[in-house]
Protein backbone atom coordinates (compact mmCIF):
# COMPACT_ATOMS: atom_id res chain seq x y z
CA UNK A 1 0.00 0.00 0.00
CA UNK A 2 1.39 3.40 -0.99
CA UNK A 3 1.74 6.27 1.45
CA UNK A 4 -1.11 8.09 -0.30
CA UNK A 5 -3.36 5.04 0.03
CA UNK A 6 -2.42 4.69 3.69
CA UNK A 7 -3.40 8.29 4.43
CA UNK A 8 -6.65 7.99 2.47
CA UNK A 9 -7.58 4.88 4.44
CA UNK A 10 -6.55 6.54 7.70
CA UNK A 11 -8.74 9.58 7.03
CA UNK A 12 -11.71 7.41 6.00
CA UNK A 13 -11.61 5.43 9.23
CA UNK A 14 -11.19 8.56 11.36
CA UNK A 15 -14.47 9.94 10.06
CA UNK A 16 -16.28 6.63 10.02
CA UNK A 17 -15.34 5.88 13.62
CA UNK A 18 -16.02 9.41 14.87
CA UNK A 19 -19.39 9.51 13.13
CA UNK A 20 -20.50 6.14 14.49
CA UNK A 21 -19.28 6.83 18.03
CA UNK A 22 -20.88 10.27 18.07
CA UNK A 23 -24.24 9.01 16.78
CA UNK A 24 -24.35 6.12 19.24
CA UNK A 25 -23.53 8.26 22.26
CA UNK A 26 -25.78 11.14 21.20
CA UNK A 27 -28.74 8.75 21.09
CA UNK A 28 -27.82 7.26 24.46
CA UNK A 29 -27.35 10.70 26.00
CA UNK A 30 -30.66 12.06 24.71
CA UNK A 31 -32.56 9.08 26.03
CA UNK A 32 -30.85 8.98 29.42
CA UNK A 33 -31.17 12.73 30.03
CA UNK A 34 -34.87 12.67 29.14
CA UNK A 35 -34.21 15.19 26.41
CA UNK A 36 -33.32 18.05 28.75
CA UNK A 37 -30.23 18.63 26.60
CA UNK A 38 -31.13 17.55 23.08
CA UNK A 39 -28.24 16.74 20.79
CA UNK A 40 -29.14 16.48 17.12
CA UNK A 41 -28.18 17.29 13.55
CA UNK A 42 -29.25 20.05 11.16
CA UNK A 43 -27.89 22.18 8.34
CA UNK A 44 -28.39 25.68 9.67
CA UNK A 45 -27.72 28.46 7.16
CA UNK A 46 -26.14 31.72 8.30
CA UNK A 47 -24.90 32.89 11.68
CA UNK A 48 -28.24 32.52 13.45
CA UNK A 49 -31.25 30.24 13.22
CA UNK A 50 -34.74 31.42 14.14
CA UNK A 51 -37.56 29.19 15.29
CA UNK A 52 -41.00 30.77 15.37
CA UNK A 53 -43.79 29.72 17.71
CA UNK A 54 -47.11 31.19 18.75
CA UNK A 55 -47.29 32.83 22.15
CA UNK A 56 -49.91 31.53 24.55
CA UNK A 57 -53.07 33.62 24.39
CA UNK A 58 -53.77 35.06 27.82
CA UNK A 59 -57.36 34.93 29.06
CA UNK A 60 -58.31 33.01 25.93
CA UNK A 61 -61.62 31.92 27.44
CA UNK A 62 -63.75 34.64 29.05
CA UNK A 63 -67.07 35.06 30.73
CA UNK A 64 -69.83 36.17 28.35
CA UNK A 65 -72.95 38.14 29.13
CA UNK A 66 -75.74 36.59 27.05
CA UNK A 67 -77.92 39.69 27.62
CA UNK A 68 -75.41 42.29 26.36
CA UNK A 69 -74.18 43.31 22.91
CA UNK A 70 -71.12 45.39 23.77
CA UNK A 71 -67.88 45.24 21.80
CA UNK A 72 -64.98 43.10 23.03
CA UNK A 73 -61.33 44.11 22.67
CA UNK A 74 -59.46 41.61 20.48
CA UNK A 75 -56.27 39.91 21.60
CA UNK A 76 -53.56 39.83 18.90
CA UNK A 77 -51.94 36.47 18.20
CA UNK A 78 -48.23 37.03 18.86
CA UNK A 79 -45.23 35.19 17.45
CA UNK A 80 -42.19 34.25 19.52
CA UNK A 81 -38.82 33.87 17.83
CA UNK A 82 -36.26 31.74 19.62
CA UNK A 83 -32.81 32.31 18.16
CA UNK A 84 -29.89 29.89 18.25
CA UNK A 85 -26.35 30.85 17.31
CA UNK A 86 -23.78 29.06 15.18
CA UNK A 87 -20.58 28.22 17.03
CA UNK A 88 -17.42 27.61 15.00
CA UNK A 89 -15.12 24.89 16.24
CA UNK A 90 -12.00 23.09 15.10
CA UNK A 91 -9.43 20.61 16.27
CA UNK A 92 -5.92 21.40 17.27
CA UNK A 93 -3.38 20.32 14.65
CA UNK A 94 -2.30 16.74 15.41
CA UNK A 95 1.14 15.71 14.18
CA UNK A 96 2.43 12.19 13.72
CA UNK A 97 6.01 11.06 14.11
CA UNK A 98 7.65 8.62 11.67
CA UNK A 99 7.26 5.82 14.19
CA UNK A 100 3.52 6.40 14.16
CA UNK A 101 3.48 6.15 10.42
CA UNK A 102 5.39 2.90 10.38
CA UNK A 103 2.70 1.55 12.68
CA UNK A 104 -0.13 3.04 10.62
CA UNK A 105 1.19 1.43 7.43
CA UNK A 106 0.75 -1.93 9.09
CA UNK A 107 -2.81 -1.20 10.19
CA UNK A 108 -4.15 2.25 9.20
CA UNK A 109 -7.75 1.22 9.99
CA UNK A 110 -6.98 0.67 13.67
CA UNK A 111 -5.19 4.01 13.99
CA UNK A 112 -8.08 5.81 12.29
CA UNK A 113 -10.65 4.17 14.56
CA UNK A 114 -8.70 5.15 17.69
CA UNK A 115 -8.36 8.77 16.63
CA UNK A 116 -11.97 8.90 15.42
CA UNK A 117 -13.37 7.67 18.73
CA UNK A 118 -11.27 10.20 20.62
CA UNK A 119 -12.46 12.94 18.27
CA UNK A 120 -16.11 11.95 18.83
CA UNK A 121 -15.69 12.19 22.61
CA UNK A 122 -14.02 15.59 22.30
CA UNK A 123 -16.79 16.90 20.01
CA UNK A 124 -19.57 15.76 22.34
CA UNK A 125 -17.79 17.20 25.38
CA UNK A 126 -17.28 20.55 23.63
CA UNK A 127 -20.90 20.76 22.51
CA UNK A 128 -22.16 19.95 26.00
CA UNK A 129 -19.87 22.53 27.60
CA UNK A 130 -20.96 25.21 25.13
CA UNK A 131 -24.62 24.40 25.71
CA UNK A 132 -24.20 24.62 29.49
CA UNK A 133 -22.39 27.95 29.12
CA UNK A 134 -25.29 29.30 27.04
CA UNK A 135 -28.02 27.95 29.31
CA UNK A 136 -26.41 29.27 32.48
CA UNK A 137 -26.03 32.73 30.93
CA UNK A 138 -29.63 32.84 29.71
CA UNK A 139 -31.23 31.47 32.87
CA UNK A 140 -29.15 33.31 35.49
CA UNK A 141 -29.69 36.53 33.56
CA UNK A 142 -33.40 36.16 34.32
CA UNK A 143 -34.06 37.05 37.97
CA UNK A 144 -37.44 35.29 37.91
CA UNK A 145 -35.70 31.97 37.23
CA UNK A 146 -32.99 32.09 39.92
CA UNK A 147 -33.06 30.87 43.53
CA UNK A 148 -30.27 32.20 45.74
CA UNK A 149 -29.15 29.43 48.06
CA UNK A 150 -25.57 30.63 48.45
CA UNK A 151 -25.84 30.70 52.24
CA UNK A 152 -25.69 26.90 52.29
CA UNK A 153 -24.52 23.85 50.40
CA UNK A 154 -26.91 22.39 47.86
CA UNK A 155 -29.67 20.35 49.47
CA UNK A 156 -33.16 19.13 48.68
CA UNK A 157 -34.75 22.26 50.08
CA UNK A 158 -32.76 24.44 47.69
CA UNK A 159 -33.78 22.31 44.72
CA UNK A 160 -37.42 22.49 45.79
CA UNK A 161 -37.22 26.27 46.12
CA UNK A 162 -35.62 26.46 42.70
CA UNK A 163 -38.29 24.26 41.13
CA UNK A 164 -40.93 26.46 42.77
CA UNK A 165 -39.89 29.26 40.39
CA UNK A 166 -41.95 27.35 37.81
CA UNK A 167 -45.00 27.33 40.06
CA UNK A 168 -47.66 24.89 38.84
CA UNK A 169 -45.37 23.90 35.97
CA UNK A 170 -42.57 22.62 38.22
CA UNK A 171 -43.27 19.08 37.04
CA UNK A 172 -41.99 20.16 33.60
CA UNK A 173 -38.46 20.21 35.03
CA UNK A 174 -37.00 16.81 34.15
CA UNK A 175 -33.31 17.18 34.99
CA UNK A 176 -30.78 18.94 37.19
CA UNK A 177 -27.43 19.78 35.58
CA UNK A 178 -24.85 20.20 38.32
CA UNK A 179 -21.17 20.26 39.23
CA UNK A 180 -19.82 17.23 41.10
CA UNK A 181 -19.26 19.26 44.28
CA UNK A 182 -22.95 20.09 44.95
CA UNK A 183 -23.90 16.64 43.69
CA UNK A 184 -21.81 15.03 46.42
CA UNK A 185 -23.32 17.45 48.92
CA UNK A 186 -26.66 15.93 47.97
CA UNK A 187 -25.25 12.44 48.43
CA UNK A 188 -24.02 13.40 51.88
CA UNK A 189 -27.57 14.36 52.77
CA UNK A 190 -28.79 10.98 51.47
CA UNK A 191 -30.92 12.62 48.83
CA UNK A 192 -29.81 10.69 45.74
CA UNK A 193 -29.87 6.96 45.13
CA UNK A 194 -26.76 7.05 42.93
CA UNK A 195 -28.26 5.06 40.06
CA UNK A 196 -25.89 5.29 37.09
CA UNK A 197 -27.72 5.75 33.78
CA UNK A 198 -25.08 6.92 31.31
CA UNK A 199 -21.41 7.80 31.19
CA UNK A 200 -19.34 9.25 28.35
CA UNK A 201 -15.98 10.83 29.07
CA UNK A 202 -16.39 13.23 31.98
CA UNK A 203 -20.17 13.48 31.69
CA UNK A 204 -22.28 11.32 34.03
CA UNK A 205 -26.04 11.00 34.32
CA UNK A 206 -27.68 9.69 37.47
CA UNK A 207 -31.12 9.85 39.06
CA UNK A 208 -32.20 11.38 42.35
CA UNK A 209 -34.87 9.92 44.58
CA UNK A 210 -37.58 12.28 43.31
CA UNK A 211 -37.87 11.42 39.63
CA UNK A 212 -35.51 14.02 38.19
CA UNK A 213 -32.29 13.15 36.41
CA UNK A 214 -28.97 14.45 37.78
CA UNK A 215 -26.57 15.28 34.95
CA UNK A 216 -23.12 15.70 36.48
CA UNK A 217 -20.41 17.60 34.63
CA UNK A 218 -17.57 19.69 36.02
CA UNK A 219 -18.14 22.28 33.32
CA UNK A 220 -16.44 25.58 34.22
CA UNK A 221 -19.78 27.29 33.61
CA UNK A 222 -21.28 25.60 36.67
CA UNK A 223 -18.95 27.30 39.17
CA UNK A 224 -18.05 30.92 39.77
CA UNK A 225 -16.03 33.11 42.13
CA UNK A 226 -17.63 35.81 44.30
CA UNK A 227 -15.60 36.18 47.51
CA UNK A 228 -15.50 32.42 47.51
CA UNK A 229 -16.42 29.56 45.21
CA UNK A 230 -20.09 29.03 44.43
CA UNK A 231 -21.94 26.66 42.13
CA UNK A 232 -24.92 26.90 39.80
CA UNK A 233 -27.28 23.97 39.32
CA UNK A 234 -29.62 24.18 36.34
CA UNK A 235 -33.10 22.66 36.42
CA UNK A 236 -34.13 22.02 32.81
CA UNK A 237 -37.34 21.19 30.98
CA UNK A 238 -37.47 18.73 28.11
CA UNK A 239 -35.83 20.47 25.17
CA UNK A 240 -34.46 23.16 27.48
CA UNK A 241 -31.20 23.15 25.53
CA UNK A 242 -30.80 22.22 21.88
CA UNK A 243 -27.51 21.51 20.16
CA UNK A 244 -27.52 20.90 16.41
CA UNK A 245 -24.42 19.62 14.64
CA UNK A 246 -24.39 21.22 11.19
CA UNK A 247 -22.73 18.25 9.48
CA UNK A 248 -20.10 20.46 7.89
CA UNK A 249 -16.93 18.86 9.23
CA UNK A 250 -13.94 19.28 6.93
CA UNK A 251 -10.43 17.99 7.43
CA UNK A 252 -7.02 18.02 5.85
CA UNK A 253 -3.81 16.04 6.20
CA UNK A 254 -0.70 17.93 5.20
CA UNK A 255 2.87 16.73 4.74
CA UNK A 256 5.65 19.12 5.75
CA UNK A 257 9.06 18.71 4.14
CA UNK A 258 12.41 20.39 4.67
CA UNK A 259 12.98 18.81 8.06
CA UNK A 260 15.03 15.88 9.22
CA UNK A 261 11.90 13.72 8.93
CA UNK A 262 8.59 14.14 7.16
CA UNK A 263 5.85 15.48 9.43
CA UNK A 264 2.20 14.91 8.68
CA UNK A 265 -0.47 17.04 10.37
CA UNK A 266 -4.18 16.30 10.76
CA UNK A 267 -6.65 19.14 11.40
CA UNK A 268 -10.45 19.40 11.19
CA UNK A 269 -13.12 22.06 11.60
CA UNK A 270 -16.90 22.14 11.90
CA UNK A 271 -19.77 24.07 13.47
CA UNK A 272 -22.89 23.56 15.55
CA UNK A 273 -25.82 25.66 16.72
CA UNK A 274 -26.84 26.08 20.33
CA UNK A 275 -30.18 27.41 21.50
CA UNK A 276 -31.98 27.83 24.83
CA UNK A 277 -35.73 27.35 25.07
CA UNK A 278 -37.67 30.58 25.51
CA UNK A 279 -34.66 32.79 24.78
CA UNK A 280 -33.19 34.53 21.74
CA UNK A 281 -29.46 35.03 21.27
CA UNK A 282 -28.61 38.61 20.28
CA UNK A 283 -24.85 38.72 20.82
CA UNK A 284 -21.87 38.57 18.49
CA UNK A 285 -21.60 36.27 15.48
CA UNK A 286 -19.33 33.22 15.79
CA UNK A 287 -19.18 33.76 19.56
CA UNK A 288 -16.37 32.84 21.89
CA UNK A 289 -17.26 31.02 25.11
CA UNK A 290 -17.09 34.36 26.93
CA UNK A 291 -19.58 35.95 24.52
CA UNK A 292 -21.82 32.88 24.63
CA UNK A 293 -21.76 33.04 28.44
CA UNK A 294 -22.77 36.71 28.73
CA UNK A 295 -26.25 37.14 30.16
CA UNK A 296 -26.88 40.26 28.08
CA UNK A 297 -26.52 38.14 24.94
CA UNK A 298 -29.75 36.29 25.76
CA UNK A 299 -33.25 37.79 25.90
CA UNK A 300 -36.39 36.06 27.16
CA UNK A 301 -38.94 35.82 24.36
CA UNK A 302 -41.36 33.47 26.12
CA UNK A 303 -44.31 35.33 27.61
CA UNK A 304 -43.75 33.69 31.01
CA UNK A 305 -40.78 32.17 32.80
CA UNK A 306 -42.71 28.89 32.86
CA UNK A 307 -42.25 28.72 29.10
CA UNK A 308 -38.46 28.94 29.27
CA UNK A 309 -35.65 26.39 29.55
CA UNK A 310 -35.75 26.15 33.33
CA UNK A 311 -34.37 27.50 36.59
CA UNK A 312 -31.04 28.04 38.32
CA UNK A 313 -30.09 27.30 41.92
CA UNK A 314 -26.92 28.92 43.29
CA UNK A 315 -25.21 27.32 46.28
CA UNK A 316 -21.92 26.94 48.12
Coordinates of C-alpha atoms in Angstrom, one line a residue:
X1 CA 0.0 0.0 0.0
X2 CA 1.4 3.4 -1.0
X3 CA 1.7 6.3 1.5
X4 CA -1.1 8.1 -0.3
X5 CA -3.4 5.0 0.0
X6 CA -2.4 4.7 3.7
X7 CA -3.4 8.3 4.4
X8 CA -6.7 8.0 2.5
X9 CA -7.6 4.9 4.4
X10 CA -6.6 6.5 7.7
X11 CA -8.7 9.6 7.0
X12 CA -11.7 7.4 6.0
X13 CA -11.6 5.4 9.2
X14 CA -11.2 8.6 11.4
X15 CA -14.5 9.9 10.1
X16 CA -16.3 6.6 10.0
X17 CA -15.3 5.9 13.6
X18 CA -16.0 9.4 14.9
X19 CA -19.4 9.5 13.1
X20 CA -20.5 6.1 14.5
X21 CA -19.3 6.8 18.0
X22 CA -20.9 10.3 18.1
X23 CA -24.2 9.0 16.8
X24 CA -24.4 6.1 19.2
X25 CA -23.5 8.3 22.3
X26 CA -25.8 11.1 21.2
X27 CA -28.7 8.7 21.1
X28 CA -27.8 7.3 24.5
X29 CA -27.3 10.7 26.0
X30 CA -30.7 12.1 24.7
X31 CA -32.6 9.1 26.0
X32 CA -30.9 9.0 29.4
X33 CA -31.2 12.7 30.0
X34 CA -34.9 12.7 29.1
X35 CA -34.2 15.2 26.4
X36 CA -33.3 18.1 28.7
X37 CA -30.2 18.6 26.6
X38 CA -31.1 17.6 23.1
X39 CA -28.2 16.7 20.8
X40 CA -29.1 16.5 17.1
X41 CA -28.2 17.3 13.6
X42 CA -29.2 20.1 11.2
X43 CA -27.9 22.2 8.3
X44 CA -28.4 25.7 9.7
X45 CA -27.7 28.5 7.2
X46 CA -26.1 31.7 8.3
X47 CA -24.9 32.9 11.7
X48 CA -28.2 32.5 13.5
X49 CA -31.3 30.2 13.2
X50 CA -34.7 31.4 14.1
X51 CA -37.6 29.2 15.3
X52 CA -41.0 30.8 15.4
X53 CA -43.8 29.7 17.7
X54 CA -47.1 31.2 18.8
X55 CA -47.3 32.8 22.2
X56 CA -49.9 31.5 24.6
X57 CA -53.1 33.6 24.4
X58 CA -53.8 35.1 27.8
X59 CA -57.4 34.9 29.1
X60 CA -58.3 33.0 25.9
X61 CA -61.6 31.9 27.4
X62 CA -63.8 34.6 29.1
X63 CA -67.1 35.1 30.7
X64 CA -69.8 36.2 28.3
X65 CA -73.0 38.1 29.1
X66 CA -75.7 36.6 27.0
X67 CA -77.9 39.7 27.6
X68 CA -75.4 42.3 26.4
X69 CA -74.2 43.3 22.9
X70 CA -71.1 45.4 23.8
X71 CA -67.9 45.2 21.8
X72 CA -65.0 43.1 23.0
X73 CA -61.3 44.1 22.7
X74 CA -59.5 41.6 20.5
X75 CA -56.3 39.9 21.6
X76 CA -53.6 39.8 18.9
X77 CA -51.9 36.5 18.2
X78 CA -48.2 37.0 18.9
X79 CA -45.2 35.2 17.5
X80 CA -42.2 34.3 19.5
X81 CA -38.8 33.9 17.8
X82 CA -36.3 31.7 19.6
X83 CA -32.8 32.3 18.2
X84 CA -29.9 29.9 18.3
X85 CA -26.3 30.8 17.3
X86 CA -23.8 29.1 15.2
X87 CA -20.6 28.2 17.0
X88 CA -17.4 27.6 15.0
X89 CA -15.1 24.9 16.2
X90 CA -12.0 23.1 15.1
X91 CA -9.4 20.6 16.3
X92 CA -5.9 21.4 17.3
X93 CA -3.4 20.3 14.6
X94 CA -2.3 16.7 15.4
X95 CA 1.1 15.7 14.2
X96 CA 2.4 12.2 13.7
X97 CA 6.0 11.1 14.1
X98 CA 7.7 8.6 11.7
X99 CA 7.3 5.8 14.2
X100 CA 3.5 6.4 14.2
X101 CA 3.5 6.2 10.4
X102 CA 5.4 2.9 10.4
X103 CA 2.7 1.5 12.7
X104 CA -0.1 3.0 10.6
X105 CA 1.2 1.4 7.4
X106 CA 0.8 -1.9 9.1
X107 CA -2.8 -1.2 10.2
X108 CA -4.2 2.3 9.2
X109 CA -7.7 1.2 10.0
X110 CA -7.0 0.7 13.7
X111 CA -5.2 4.0 14.0
X112 CA -8.1 5.8 12.3
X113 CA -10.6 4.2 14.6
X114 CA -8.7 5.1 17.7
X115 CA -8.4 8.8 16.6
X116 CA -12.0 8.9 15.4
X117 CA -13.4 7.7 18.7
X118 CA -11.3 10.2 20.6
X119 CA -12.5 12.9 18.3
X120 CA -16.1 12.0 18.8
X121 CA -15.7 12.2 22.6
X122 CA -14.0 15.6 22.3
X123 CA -16.8 16.9 20.0
X124 CA -19.6 15.8 22.3
X125 CA -17.8 17.2 25.4
X126 CA -17.3 20.5 23.6
X127 CA -20.9 20.8 22.5
X128 CA -22.2 20.0 26.0
X129 CA -19.9 22.5 27.6
X130 CA -21.0 25.2 25.1
X131 CA -24.6 24.4 25.7
X132 CA -24.2 24.6 29.5
X133 CA -22.4 28.0 29.1
X134 CA -25.3 29.3 27.0
X135 CA -28.0 27.9 29.3
X136 CA -26.4 29.3 32.5
X137 CA -26.0 32.7 30.9
X138 CA -29.6 32.8 29.7
X139 CA -31.2 31.5 32.9
X140 CA -29.2 33.3 35.5
X141 CA -29.7 36.5 33.6
X142 CA -33.4 36.2 34.3
X143 CA -34.1 37.0 38.0
X144 CA -37.4 35.3 37.9
X145 CA -35.7 32.0 37.2
X146 CA -33.0 32.1 39.9
X147 CA -33.1 30.9 43.5
X148 CA -30.3 32.2 45.7
X149 CA -29.1 29.4 48.1
X150 CA -25.6 30.6 48.4
X151 CA -25.8 30.7 52.2
X152 CA -25.7 26.9 52.3
X153 CA -24.5 23.8 50.4
X154 CA -26.9 22.4 47.9
X155 CA -29.7 20.4 49.5
X156 CA -33.2 19.1 48.7
X157 CA -34.8 22.3 50.1
X158 CA -32.8 24.4 47.7
X159 CA -33.8 22.3 44.7
X160 CA -37.4 22.5 45.8
X161 CA -37.2 26.3 46.1
X162 CA -35.6 26.5 42.7
X163 CA -38.3 24.3 41.1
X164 CA -40.9 26.5 42.8
X165 CA -39.9 29.3 40.4
X166 CA -42.0 27.3 37.8
X167 CA -45.0 27.3 40.1
X168 CA -47.7 24.9 38.8
X169 CA -45.4 23.9 36.0
X170 CA -42.6 22.6 38.2
X171 CA -43.3 19.1 37.0
X172 CA -42.0 20.2 33.6
X173 CA -38.5 20.2 35.0
X174 CA -37.0 16.8 34.1
X175 CA -33.3 17.2 35.0
X176 CA -30.8 18.9 37.2
X177 CA -27.4 19.8 35.6
X178 CA -24.9 20.2 38.3
X179 CA -21.2 20.3 39.2
X180 CA -19.8 17.2 41.1
X181 CA -19.3 19.3 44.3
X182 CA -22.9 20.1 45.0
X183 CA -23.9 16.6 43.7
X184 CA -21.8 15.0 46.4
X185 CA -23.3 17.4 48.9
X186 CA -26.7 15.9 48.0
X187 CA -25.3 12.4 48.4
X188 CA -24.0 13.4 51.9
X189 CA -27.6 14.4 52.8
X190 CA -28.8 11.0 51.5
X191 CA -30.9 12.6 48.8
X192 CA -29.8 10.7 45.7
X193 CA -29.9 7.0 45.1
X194 CA -26.8 7.1 42.9
X195 CA -28.3 5.1 40.1
X196 CA -25.9 5.3 37.1
X197 CA -27.7 5.7 33.8
X198 CA -25.1 6.9 31.3
X199 CA -21.4 7.8 31.2
X200 CA -19.3 9.3 28.4
X201 CA -16.0 10.8 29.1
X202 CA -16.4 13.2 32.0
X203 CA -20.2 13.5 31.7
X204 CA -22.3 11.3 34.0
X205 CA -26.0 11.0 34.3
X206 CA -27.7 9.7 37.5
X207 CA -31.1 9.8 39.1
X208 CA -32.2 11.4 42.4
X209 CA -34.9 9.9 44.6
X210 CA -37.6 12.3 43.3
X211 CA -37.9 11.4 39.6
X212 CA -35.5 14.0 38.2
X213 CA -32.3 13.1 36.4
X214 CA -29.0 14.5 37.8
X215 CA -26.6 15.3 35.0
X216 CA -23.1 15.7 36.5
X217 CA -20.4 17.6 34.6
X218 CA -17.6 19.7 36.0
X219 CA -18.1 22.3 33.3
X220 CA -16.4 25.6 34.2
X221 CA -19.8 27.3 33.6
X222 CA -21.3 25.6 36.7
X223 CA -18.9 27.3 39.2
X224 CA -18.1 30.9 39.8
X225 CA -16.0 33.1 42.1
X226 CA -17.6 35.8 44.3
X227 CA -15.6 36.2 47.5
X228 CA -15.5 32.4 47.5
X229 CA -16.4 29.6 45.2
X230 CA -20.1 29.0 44.4
X231 CA -21.9 26.7 42.1
X232 CA -24.9 26.9 39.8
X233 CA -27.3 24.0 39.3
X234 CA -29.6 24.2 36.3
X235 CA -33.1 22.7 36.4
X236 CA -34.1 22.0 32.8
X237 CA -37.3 21.2 31.0
X238 CA -37.5 18.7 28.1
X239 CA -35.8 20.5 25.2
X240 CA -34.5 23.2 27.5
X241 CA -31.2 23.1 25.5
X242 CA -30.8 22.2 21.9
X243 CA -27.5 21.5 20.2
X244 CA -27.5 20.9 16.4
X245 CA -24.4 19.6 14.6
X246 CA -24.4 21.2 11.2
X247 CA -22.7 18.3 9.5
X248 CA -20.1 20.5 7.9
X249 CA -16.9 18.9 9.2
X250 CA -13.9 19.3 6.9
X251 CA -10.4 18.0 7.4
X252 CA -7.0 18.0 5.9
X253 CA -3.8 16.0 6.2
X254 CA -0.7 17.9 5.2
X255 CA 2.9 16.7 4.7
X256 CA 5.6 19.1 5.8
X257 CA 9.1 18.7 4.1
X258 CA 12.4 20.4 4.7
X259 CA 13.0 18.8 8.1
X260 CA 15.0 15.9 9.2
X261 CA 11.9 13.7 8.9
X262 CA 8.6 14.1 7.2
X263 CA 5.9 15.5 9.4
X264 CA 2.2 14.9 8.7
X265 CA -0.5 17.0 10.4
X266 CA -4.2 16.3 10.8
X267 CA -6.6 19.1 11.4
X268 CA -10.4 19.4 11.2
X269 CA -13.1 22.1 11.6
X270 CA -16.9 22.1 11.9
X271 CA -19.8 24.1 13.5
X272 CA -22.9 23.6 15.6
X273 CA -25.8 25.7 16.7
X274 CA -26.8 26.1 20.3
X275 CA -30.2 27.4 21.5
X276 CA -32.0 27.8 24.8
X277 CA -35.7 27.3 25.1
X278 CA -37.7 30.6 25.5
X279 CA -34.7 32.8 24.8
X280 CA -33.2 34.5 21.7
X281 CA -29.5 35.0 21.3
X282 CA -28.6 38.6 20.3
X283 CA -24.9 38.7 20.8
X284 CA -21.9 38.6 18.5
X285 CA -21.6 36.3 15.5
X286 CA -19.3 33.2 15.8
X287 CA -19.2 33.8 19.6
X288 CA -16.4 32.8 21.9
X289 CA -17.3 31.0 25.1
X290 CA -17.1 34.4 26.9
X291 CA -19.6 35.9 24.5
X292 CA -21.8 32.9 24.6
X293 CA -21.8 33.0 28.4
X294 CA -22.8 36.7 28.7
X295 CA -26.3 37.1 30.2
X296 CA -26.9 40.3 28.1
X297 CA -26.5 38.1 24.9
X298 CA -29.8 36.3 25.8
X299 CA -33.3 37.8 25.9
X300 CA -36.4 36.1 27.2
X301 CA -38.9 35.8 24.4
X302 CA -41.4 33.5 26.1
X303 CA -44.3 35.3 27.6
X304 CA -43.8 33.7 31.0
X305 CA -40.8 32.2 32.8
X306 CA -42.7 28.9 32.9
X307 CA -42.2 28.7 29.1
X308 CA -38.5 28.9 29.3
X309 CA -35.6 26.4 29.6
X310 CA -35.8 26.2 33.3
X311 CA -34.4 27.5 36.6
X312 CA -31.0 28.0 38.3
X313 CA -30.1 27.3 41.9
X314 CA -26.9 28.9 43.3
X315 CA -25.2 27.3 46.3
X316 CA -21.9 26.9 48.1

